[in-house]
PDB file of C-alpha atoms and ligand atoms in Angstrom:
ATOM      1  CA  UNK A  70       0.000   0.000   0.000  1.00  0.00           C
ATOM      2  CA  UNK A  71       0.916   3.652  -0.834  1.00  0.00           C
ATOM      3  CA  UNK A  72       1.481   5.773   2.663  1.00  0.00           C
ATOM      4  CA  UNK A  73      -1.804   8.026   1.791  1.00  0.00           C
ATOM      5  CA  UNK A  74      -3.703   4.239   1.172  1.00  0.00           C
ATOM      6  CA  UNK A  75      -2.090   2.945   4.719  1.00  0.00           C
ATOM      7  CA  UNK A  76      -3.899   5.875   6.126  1.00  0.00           C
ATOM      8  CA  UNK A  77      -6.926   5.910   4.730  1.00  0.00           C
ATOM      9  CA  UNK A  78      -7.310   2.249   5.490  1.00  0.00           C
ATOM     10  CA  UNK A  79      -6.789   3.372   9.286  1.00  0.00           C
ATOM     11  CA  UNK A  80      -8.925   6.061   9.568  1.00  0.00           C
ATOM     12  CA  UNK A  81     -11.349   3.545   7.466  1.00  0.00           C
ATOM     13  CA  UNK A  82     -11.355   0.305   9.514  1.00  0.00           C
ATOM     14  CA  UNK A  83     -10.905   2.371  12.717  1.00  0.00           C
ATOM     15  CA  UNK A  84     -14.031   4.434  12.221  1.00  0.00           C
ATOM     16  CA  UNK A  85     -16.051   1.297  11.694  1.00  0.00           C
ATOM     17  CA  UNK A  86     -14.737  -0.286  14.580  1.00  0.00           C
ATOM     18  CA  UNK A  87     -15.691   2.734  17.029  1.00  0.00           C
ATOM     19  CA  UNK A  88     -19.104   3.699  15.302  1.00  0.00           C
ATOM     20  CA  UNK A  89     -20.890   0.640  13.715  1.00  0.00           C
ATOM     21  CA  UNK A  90     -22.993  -2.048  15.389  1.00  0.00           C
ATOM     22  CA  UNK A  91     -24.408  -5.080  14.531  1.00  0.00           C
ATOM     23  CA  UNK A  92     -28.024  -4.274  12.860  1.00  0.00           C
ATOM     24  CA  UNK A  93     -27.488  -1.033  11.760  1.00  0.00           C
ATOM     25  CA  UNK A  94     -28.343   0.782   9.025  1.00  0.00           C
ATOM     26  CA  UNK A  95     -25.516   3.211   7.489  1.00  0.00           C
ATOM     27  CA  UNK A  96     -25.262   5.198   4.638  1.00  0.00           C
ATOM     28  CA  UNK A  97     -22.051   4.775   2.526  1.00  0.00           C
ATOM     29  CA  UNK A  98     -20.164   7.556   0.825  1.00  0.00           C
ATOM     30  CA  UNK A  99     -17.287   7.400  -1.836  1.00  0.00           C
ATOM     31  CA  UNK A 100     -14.235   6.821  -2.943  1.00  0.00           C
ATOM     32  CA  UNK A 101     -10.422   5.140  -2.270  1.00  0.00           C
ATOM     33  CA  UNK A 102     -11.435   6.049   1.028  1.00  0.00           C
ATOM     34  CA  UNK A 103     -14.850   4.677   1.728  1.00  0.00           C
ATOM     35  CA  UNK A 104     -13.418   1.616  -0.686  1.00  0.00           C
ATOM     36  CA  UNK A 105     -11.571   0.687   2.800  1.00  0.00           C
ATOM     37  CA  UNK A 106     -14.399   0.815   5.321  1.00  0.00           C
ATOM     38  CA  UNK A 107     -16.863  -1.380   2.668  1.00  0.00           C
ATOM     39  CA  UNK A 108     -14.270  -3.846   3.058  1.00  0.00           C
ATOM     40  CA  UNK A 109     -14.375  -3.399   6.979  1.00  0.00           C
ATOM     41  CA  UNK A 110     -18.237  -3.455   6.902  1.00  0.00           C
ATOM     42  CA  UNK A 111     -18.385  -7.133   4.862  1.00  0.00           C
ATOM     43  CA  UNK A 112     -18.069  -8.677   8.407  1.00  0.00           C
ATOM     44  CA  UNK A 113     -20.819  -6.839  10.175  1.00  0.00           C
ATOM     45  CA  UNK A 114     -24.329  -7.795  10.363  1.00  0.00           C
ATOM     46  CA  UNK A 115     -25.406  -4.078   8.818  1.00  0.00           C
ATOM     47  CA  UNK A 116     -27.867  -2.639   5.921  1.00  0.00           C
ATOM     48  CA  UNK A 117     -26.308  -0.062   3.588  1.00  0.00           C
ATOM     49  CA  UNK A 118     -27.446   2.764   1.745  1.00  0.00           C
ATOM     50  CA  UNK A 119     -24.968   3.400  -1.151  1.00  0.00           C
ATOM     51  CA  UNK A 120     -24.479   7.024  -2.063  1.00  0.00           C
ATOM     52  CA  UNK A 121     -23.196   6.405  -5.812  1.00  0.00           C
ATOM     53  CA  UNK A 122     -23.935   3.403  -8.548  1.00  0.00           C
ATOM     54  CA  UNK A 123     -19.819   2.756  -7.829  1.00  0.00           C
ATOM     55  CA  UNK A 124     -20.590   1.682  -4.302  1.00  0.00           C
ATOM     56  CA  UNK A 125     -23.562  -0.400  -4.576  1.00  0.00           C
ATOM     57  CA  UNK A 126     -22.004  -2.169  -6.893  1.00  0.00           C
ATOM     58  CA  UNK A 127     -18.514  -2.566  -4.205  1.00  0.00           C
ATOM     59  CA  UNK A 128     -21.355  -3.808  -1.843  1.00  0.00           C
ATOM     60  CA  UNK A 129     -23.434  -5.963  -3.891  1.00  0.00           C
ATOM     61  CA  UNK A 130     -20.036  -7.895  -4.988  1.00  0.00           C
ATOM     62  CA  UNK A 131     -19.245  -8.539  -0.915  1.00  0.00           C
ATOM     63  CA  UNK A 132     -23.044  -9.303   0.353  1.00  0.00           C
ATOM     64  CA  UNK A 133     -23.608  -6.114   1.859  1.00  0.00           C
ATOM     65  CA  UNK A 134     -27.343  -5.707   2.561  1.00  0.00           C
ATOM     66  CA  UNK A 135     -28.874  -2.746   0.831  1.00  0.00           C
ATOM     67  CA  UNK A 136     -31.622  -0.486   0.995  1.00  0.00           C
ATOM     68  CA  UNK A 137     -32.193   2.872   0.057  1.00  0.00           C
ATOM     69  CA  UNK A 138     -33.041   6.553   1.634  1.00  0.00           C
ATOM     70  CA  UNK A 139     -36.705   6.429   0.864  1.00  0.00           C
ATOM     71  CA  UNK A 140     -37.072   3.223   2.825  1.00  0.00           C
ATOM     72  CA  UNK A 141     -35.446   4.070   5.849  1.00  0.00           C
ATOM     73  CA  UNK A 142     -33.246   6.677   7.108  1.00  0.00           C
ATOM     74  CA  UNK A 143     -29.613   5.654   8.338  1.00  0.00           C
ATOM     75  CA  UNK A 144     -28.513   6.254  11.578  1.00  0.00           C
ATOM     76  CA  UNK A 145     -24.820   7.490  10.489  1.00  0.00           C
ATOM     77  CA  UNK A 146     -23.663   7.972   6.847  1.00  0.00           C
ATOM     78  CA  UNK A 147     -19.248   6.580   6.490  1.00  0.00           C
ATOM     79  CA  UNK A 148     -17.741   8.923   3.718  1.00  0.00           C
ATOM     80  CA  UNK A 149     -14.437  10.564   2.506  1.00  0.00           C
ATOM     81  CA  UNK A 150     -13.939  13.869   2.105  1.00  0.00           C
ATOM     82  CA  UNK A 151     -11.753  16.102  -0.439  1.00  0.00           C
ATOM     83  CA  UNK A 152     -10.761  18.693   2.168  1.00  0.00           C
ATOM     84  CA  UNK A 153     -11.869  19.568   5.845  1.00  0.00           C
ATOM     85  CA  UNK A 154     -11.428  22.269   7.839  1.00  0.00           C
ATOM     86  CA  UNK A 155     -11.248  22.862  11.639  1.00  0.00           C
ATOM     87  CA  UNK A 156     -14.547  23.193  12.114  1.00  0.00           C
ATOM     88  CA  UNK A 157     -15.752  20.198  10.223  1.00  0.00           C
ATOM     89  CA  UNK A 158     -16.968  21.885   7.085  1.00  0.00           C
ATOM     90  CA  UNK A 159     -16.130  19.521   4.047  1.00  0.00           C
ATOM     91  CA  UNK A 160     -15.543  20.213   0.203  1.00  0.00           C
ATOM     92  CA  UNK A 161     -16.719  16.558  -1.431  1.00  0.00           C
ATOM     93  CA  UNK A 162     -17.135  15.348  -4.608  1.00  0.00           C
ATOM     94  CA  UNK A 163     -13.855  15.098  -6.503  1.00  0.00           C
ATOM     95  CA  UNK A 164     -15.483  11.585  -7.567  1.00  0.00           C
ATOM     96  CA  UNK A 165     -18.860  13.630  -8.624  1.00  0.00           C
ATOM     97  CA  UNK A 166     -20.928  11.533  -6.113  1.00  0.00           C
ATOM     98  CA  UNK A 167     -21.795  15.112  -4.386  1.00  0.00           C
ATOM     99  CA  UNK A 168     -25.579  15.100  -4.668  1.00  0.00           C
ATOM    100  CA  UNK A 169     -26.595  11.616  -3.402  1.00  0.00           C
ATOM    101  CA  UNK A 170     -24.047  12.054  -0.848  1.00  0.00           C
ATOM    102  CA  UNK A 171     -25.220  15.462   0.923  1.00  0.00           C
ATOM    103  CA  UNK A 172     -28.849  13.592   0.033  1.00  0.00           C
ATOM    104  CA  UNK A 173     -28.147  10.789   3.050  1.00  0.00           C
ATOM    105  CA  UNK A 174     -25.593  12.252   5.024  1.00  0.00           C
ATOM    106  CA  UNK A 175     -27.755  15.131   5.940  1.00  0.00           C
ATOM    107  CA  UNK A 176     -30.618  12.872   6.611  1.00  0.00           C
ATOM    108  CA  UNK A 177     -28.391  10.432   9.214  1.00  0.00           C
ATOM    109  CA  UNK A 178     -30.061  10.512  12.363  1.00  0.00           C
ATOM    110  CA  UNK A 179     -26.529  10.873  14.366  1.00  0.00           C
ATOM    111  CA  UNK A 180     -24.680  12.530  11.353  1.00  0.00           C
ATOM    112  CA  UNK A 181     -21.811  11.473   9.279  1.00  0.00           C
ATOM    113  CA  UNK A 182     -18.404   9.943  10.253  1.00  0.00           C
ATOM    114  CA  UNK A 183     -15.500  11.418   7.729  1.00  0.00           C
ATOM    115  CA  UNK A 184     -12.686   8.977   7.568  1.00  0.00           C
ATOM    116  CA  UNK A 185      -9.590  10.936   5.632  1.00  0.00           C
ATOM    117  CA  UNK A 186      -5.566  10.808   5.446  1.00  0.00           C
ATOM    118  CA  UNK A 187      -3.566  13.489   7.287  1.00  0.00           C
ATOM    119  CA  UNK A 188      -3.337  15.562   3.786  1.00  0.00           C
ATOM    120  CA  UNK A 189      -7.312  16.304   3.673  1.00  0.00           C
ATOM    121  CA  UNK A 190      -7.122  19.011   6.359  1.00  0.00           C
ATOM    122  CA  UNK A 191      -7.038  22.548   5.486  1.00  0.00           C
ATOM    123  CA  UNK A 192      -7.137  25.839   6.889  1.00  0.00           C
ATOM    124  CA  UNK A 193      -9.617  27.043   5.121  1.00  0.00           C
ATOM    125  CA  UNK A 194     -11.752  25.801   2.131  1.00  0.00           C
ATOM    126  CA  UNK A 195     -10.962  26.003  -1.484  1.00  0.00           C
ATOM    127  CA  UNK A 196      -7.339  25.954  -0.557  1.00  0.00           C
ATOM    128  CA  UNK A 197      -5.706  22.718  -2.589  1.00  0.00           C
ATOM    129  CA  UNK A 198      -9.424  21.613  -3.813  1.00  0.00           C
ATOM    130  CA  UNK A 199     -11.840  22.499  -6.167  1.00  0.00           C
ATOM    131  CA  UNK A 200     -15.367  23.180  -5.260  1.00  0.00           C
ATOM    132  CA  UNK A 201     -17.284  20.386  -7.495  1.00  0.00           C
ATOM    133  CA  UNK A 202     -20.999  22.033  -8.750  1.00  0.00           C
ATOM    134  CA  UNK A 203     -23.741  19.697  -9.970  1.00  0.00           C
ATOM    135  CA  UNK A 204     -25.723  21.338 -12.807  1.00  0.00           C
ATOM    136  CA  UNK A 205     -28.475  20.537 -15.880  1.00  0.00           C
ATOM    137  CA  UNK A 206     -26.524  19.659 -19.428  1.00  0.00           C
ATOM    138  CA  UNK A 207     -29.382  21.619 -20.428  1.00  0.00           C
ATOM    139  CA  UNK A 208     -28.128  25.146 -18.886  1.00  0.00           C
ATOM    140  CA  UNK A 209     -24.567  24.184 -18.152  1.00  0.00           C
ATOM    141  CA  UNK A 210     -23.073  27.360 -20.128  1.00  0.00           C
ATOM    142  CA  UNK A 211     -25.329  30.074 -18.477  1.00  0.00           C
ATOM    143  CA  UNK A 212     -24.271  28.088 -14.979  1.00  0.00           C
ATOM    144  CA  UNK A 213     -20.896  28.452 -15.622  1.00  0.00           C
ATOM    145  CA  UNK A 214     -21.272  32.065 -16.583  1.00  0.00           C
ATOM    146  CA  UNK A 215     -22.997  32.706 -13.046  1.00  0.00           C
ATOM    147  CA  UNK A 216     -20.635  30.664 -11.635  1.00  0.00           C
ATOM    148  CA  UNK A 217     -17.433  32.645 -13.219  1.00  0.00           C
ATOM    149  CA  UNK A 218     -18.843  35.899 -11.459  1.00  0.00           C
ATOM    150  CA  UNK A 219     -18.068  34.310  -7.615  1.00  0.00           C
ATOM    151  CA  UNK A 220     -15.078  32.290  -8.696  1.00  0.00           C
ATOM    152  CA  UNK A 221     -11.533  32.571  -9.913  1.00  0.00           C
ATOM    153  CA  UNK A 222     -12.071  30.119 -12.911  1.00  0.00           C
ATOM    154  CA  UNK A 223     -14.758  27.742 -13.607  1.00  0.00           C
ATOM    155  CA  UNK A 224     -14.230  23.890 -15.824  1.00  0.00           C
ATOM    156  CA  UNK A 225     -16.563  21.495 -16.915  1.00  0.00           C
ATOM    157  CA  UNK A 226     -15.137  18.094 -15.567  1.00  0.00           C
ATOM    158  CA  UNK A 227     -14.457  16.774 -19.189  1.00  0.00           C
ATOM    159  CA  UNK A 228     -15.631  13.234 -20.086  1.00  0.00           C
ATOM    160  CA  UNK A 229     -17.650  12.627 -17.208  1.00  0.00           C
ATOM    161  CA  UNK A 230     -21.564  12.135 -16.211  1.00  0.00           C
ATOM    162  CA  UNK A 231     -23.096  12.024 -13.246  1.00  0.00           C
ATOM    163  CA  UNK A 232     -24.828   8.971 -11.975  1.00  0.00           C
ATOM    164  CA  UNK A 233     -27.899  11.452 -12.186  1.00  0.00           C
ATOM    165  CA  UNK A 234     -27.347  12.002 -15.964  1.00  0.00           C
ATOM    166  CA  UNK A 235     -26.129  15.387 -15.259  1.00  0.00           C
ATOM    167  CA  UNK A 236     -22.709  17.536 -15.643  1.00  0.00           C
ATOM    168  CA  UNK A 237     -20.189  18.748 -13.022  1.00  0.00           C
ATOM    169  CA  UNK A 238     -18.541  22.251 -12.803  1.00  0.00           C
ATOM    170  CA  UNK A 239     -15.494  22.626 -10.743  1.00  0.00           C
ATOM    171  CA  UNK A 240     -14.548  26.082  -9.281  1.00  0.00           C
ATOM    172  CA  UNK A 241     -11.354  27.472  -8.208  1.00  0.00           C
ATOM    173  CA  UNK A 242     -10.623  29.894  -5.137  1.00  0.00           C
ATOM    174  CA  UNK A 243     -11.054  30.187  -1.914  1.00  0.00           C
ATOM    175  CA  UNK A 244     -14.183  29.554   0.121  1.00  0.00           C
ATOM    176  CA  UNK A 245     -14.596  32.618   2.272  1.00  0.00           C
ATOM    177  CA  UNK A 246     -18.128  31.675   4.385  1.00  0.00           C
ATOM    178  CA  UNK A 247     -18.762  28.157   3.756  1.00  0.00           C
ATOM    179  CA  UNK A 248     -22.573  27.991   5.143  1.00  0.00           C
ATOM    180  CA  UNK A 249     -23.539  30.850   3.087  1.00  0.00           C
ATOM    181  CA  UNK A 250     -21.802  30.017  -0.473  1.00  0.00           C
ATOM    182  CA  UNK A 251     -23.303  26.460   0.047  1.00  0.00           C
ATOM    183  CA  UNK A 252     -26.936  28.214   0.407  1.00  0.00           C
ATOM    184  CA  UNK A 253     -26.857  30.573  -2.324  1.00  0.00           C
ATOM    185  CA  UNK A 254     -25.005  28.438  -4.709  1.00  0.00           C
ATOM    186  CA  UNK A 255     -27.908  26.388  -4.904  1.00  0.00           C
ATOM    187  CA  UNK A 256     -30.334  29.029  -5.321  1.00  0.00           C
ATOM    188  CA  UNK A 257     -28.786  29.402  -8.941  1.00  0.00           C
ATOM    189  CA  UNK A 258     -31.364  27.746 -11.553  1.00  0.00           C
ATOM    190  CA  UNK A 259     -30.250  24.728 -13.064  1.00  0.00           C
ATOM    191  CA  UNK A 260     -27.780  23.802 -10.198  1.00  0.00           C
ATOM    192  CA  UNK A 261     -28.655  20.688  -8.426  1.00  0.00           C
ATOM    193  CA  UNK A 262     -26.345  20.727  -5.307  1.00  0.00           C
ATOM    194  CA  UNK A 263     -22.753  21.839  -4.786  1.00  0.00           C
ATOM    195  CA  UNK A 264     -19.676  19.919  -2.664  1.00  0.00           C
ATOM    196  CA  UNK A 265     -19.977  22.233   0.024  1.00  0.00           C
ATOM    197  CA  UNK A 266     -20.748  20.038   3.553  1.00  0.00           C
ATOM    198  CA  UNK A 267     -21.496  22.530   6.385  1.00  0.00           C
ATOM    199  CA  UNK A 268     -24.208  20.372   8.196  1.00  0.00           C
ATOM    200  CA  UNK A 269     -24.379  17.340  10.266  1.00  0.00           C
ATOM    201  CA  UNK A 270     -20.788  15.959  10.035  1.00  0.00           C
ATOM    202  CA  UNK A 271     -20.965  14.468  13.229  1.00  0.00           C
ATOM    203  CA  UNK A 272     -16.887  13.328  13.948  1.00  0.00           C
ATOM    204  CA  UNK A 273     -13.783  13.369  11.395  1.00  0.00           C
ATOM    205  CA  UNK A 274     -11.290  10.351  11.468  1.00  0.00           C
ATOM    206  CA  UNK A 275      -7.540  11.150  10.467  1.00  0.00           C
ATOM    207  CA  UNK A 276      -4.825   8.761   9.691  1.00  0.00           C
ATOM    208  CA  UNK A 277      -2.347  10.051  10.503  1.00  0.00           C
ATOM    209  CA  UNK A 278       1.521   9.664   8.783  1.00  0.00           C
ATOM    210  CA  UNK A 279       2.733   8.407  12.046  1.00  0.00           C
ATOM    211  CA  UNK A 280      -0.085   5.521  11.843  1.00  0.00           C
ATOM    212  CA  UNK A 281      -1.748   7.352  14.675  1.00  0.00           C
ATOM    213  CA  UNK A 282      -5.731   8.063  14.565  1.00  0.00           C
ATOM    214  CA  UNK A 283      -6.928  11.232  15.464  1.00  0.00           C
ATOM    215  CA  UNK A 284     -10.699  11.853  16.143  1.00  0.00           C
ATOM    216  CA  UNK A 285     -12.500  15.447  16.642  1.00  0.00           C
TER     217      UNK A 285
HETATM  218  C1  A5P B 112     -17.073  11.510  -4.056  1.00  0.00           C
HETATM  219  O1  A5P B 112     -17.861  12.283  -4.848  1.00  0.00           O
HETATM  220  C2  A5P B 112     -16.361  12.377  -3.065  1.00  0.00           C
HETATM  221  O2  A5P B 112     -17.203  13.175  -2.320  1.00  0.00           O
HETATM  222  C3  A5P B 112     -15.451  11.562  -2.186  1.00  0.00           C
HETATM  223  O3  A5P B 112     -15.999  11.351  -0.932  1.00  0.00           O
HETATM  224  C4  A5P B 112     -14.199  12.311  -2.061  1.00  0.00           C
HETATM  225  O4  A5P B 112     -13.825  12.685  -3.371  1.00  0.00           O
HETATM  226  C5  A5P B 112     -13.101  11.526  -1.383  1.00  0.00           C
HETATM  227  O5  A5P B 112     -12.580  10.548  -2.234  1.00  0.00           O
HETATM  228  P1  A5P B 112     -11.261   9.757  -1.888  1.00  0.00           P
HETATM  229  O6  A5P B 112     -11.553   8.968  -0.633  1.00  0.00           O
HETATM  230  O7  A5P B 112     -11.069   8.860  -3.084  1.00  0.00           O
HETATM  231  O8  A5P B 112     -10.169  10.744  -1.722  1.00  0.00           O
END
């Protein structure tokens, strides 16, 4: 395993081991990450809700029960994260899973468990990371163009569809006030949701370089 890997495996099988119990039902996020605890969870007597096509499939192929968010609501969501900052506010979707994602996590009764290497924390958003947007093929140009007026540069994530049929925009710069970009971003017609997380993260797992966990 690659160093980053070793860590995210730690942070991966370590979360599981602190916050899952037999019978639950969890949400699951994803990513190289959230690859780690699936593997973790194939041992536990849990149901799964699957946040992307890419991880039901990852479950499916290990027996991992599933269901889905309008049967039941999970009682924590397990997912990676592209950045984090001190106060638990996340930039997600660098695999473009952003909209299912935020769609469980914020509905987990005791909030979502980030499991992340050492290299994912930032001091502020937007720092190393873009800032993935959702939006309609249909109006993607005219997004982009409202998007260009709050960012330093705007790209359409070439080659790549959303598991919702839809297109991603990533945006470059720094975050300034996290809650209230991830409100009005999403009051722009003909985008779905944006990366931002500034709800319900409920603890973030590290793995740390010196094969350490931290936990806040
Ligand atoms: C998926 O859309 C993302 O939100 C992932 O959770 C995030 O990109 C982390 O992925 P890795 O664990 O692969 O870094």
């Amino acid at each position: 395993l690659k160093l980053s890997d070793s860590q995210k495996k730690l942070a991966a099988e370590y979360a599981v081991e602190k916050f899952v119990k037999g019978g639950m039902t969890i949400g699951i996020g994803t990513g190289s990450t959230v690859k780690f605890a699936i593997d973790a969870l194939a041992g536990k007597n849990v149901i799964g809700i699957p946040t992307s096509k890419d991880t039901e499939e990852k479950c499916l192929a290990l027996g991992i029960k599933l269901t889905t968010i309008n049967e039941r609501l999970p009682e924590i969501v397990i997912d990676g994260a592209d950045e984090i900052d001190l106060k638990k506010r996340l930039i997600k979707g660098g695999g473009g899973a952003l909209t299912r994602e935020k769609a469980v996590a914020y509905r987990a009764k005791r909030g979502l468990i980030v499991i992340a290497h050492e290299a994912k924390l930032v001091d502020y958003l937007g720092k190393r990371f873009y800032l993935p947007v959702e939006v309609l093929p249909f109006c993607w140009k005219a997004v982009r163009r409202d998007l260009e007026e709050r960012f330093e540069r705007v790209e359409l994530r070439e080659n790549f569809t959303t598991d919702n049929g839809n297109f991603i925009l990533d945006c470059y710069g720094r975050v300034g006030e996290p809650e209230k970009l991830e409100k009005d971003l999403n009051q722009i017609p003909g985008v779905l949701e944006n990366g931002l997380f500034t709800r319900n993260v409920a603890k973030v797992v590290i793995g740390r370089e010196s094969g350490e966990v931290d936990i806040f």
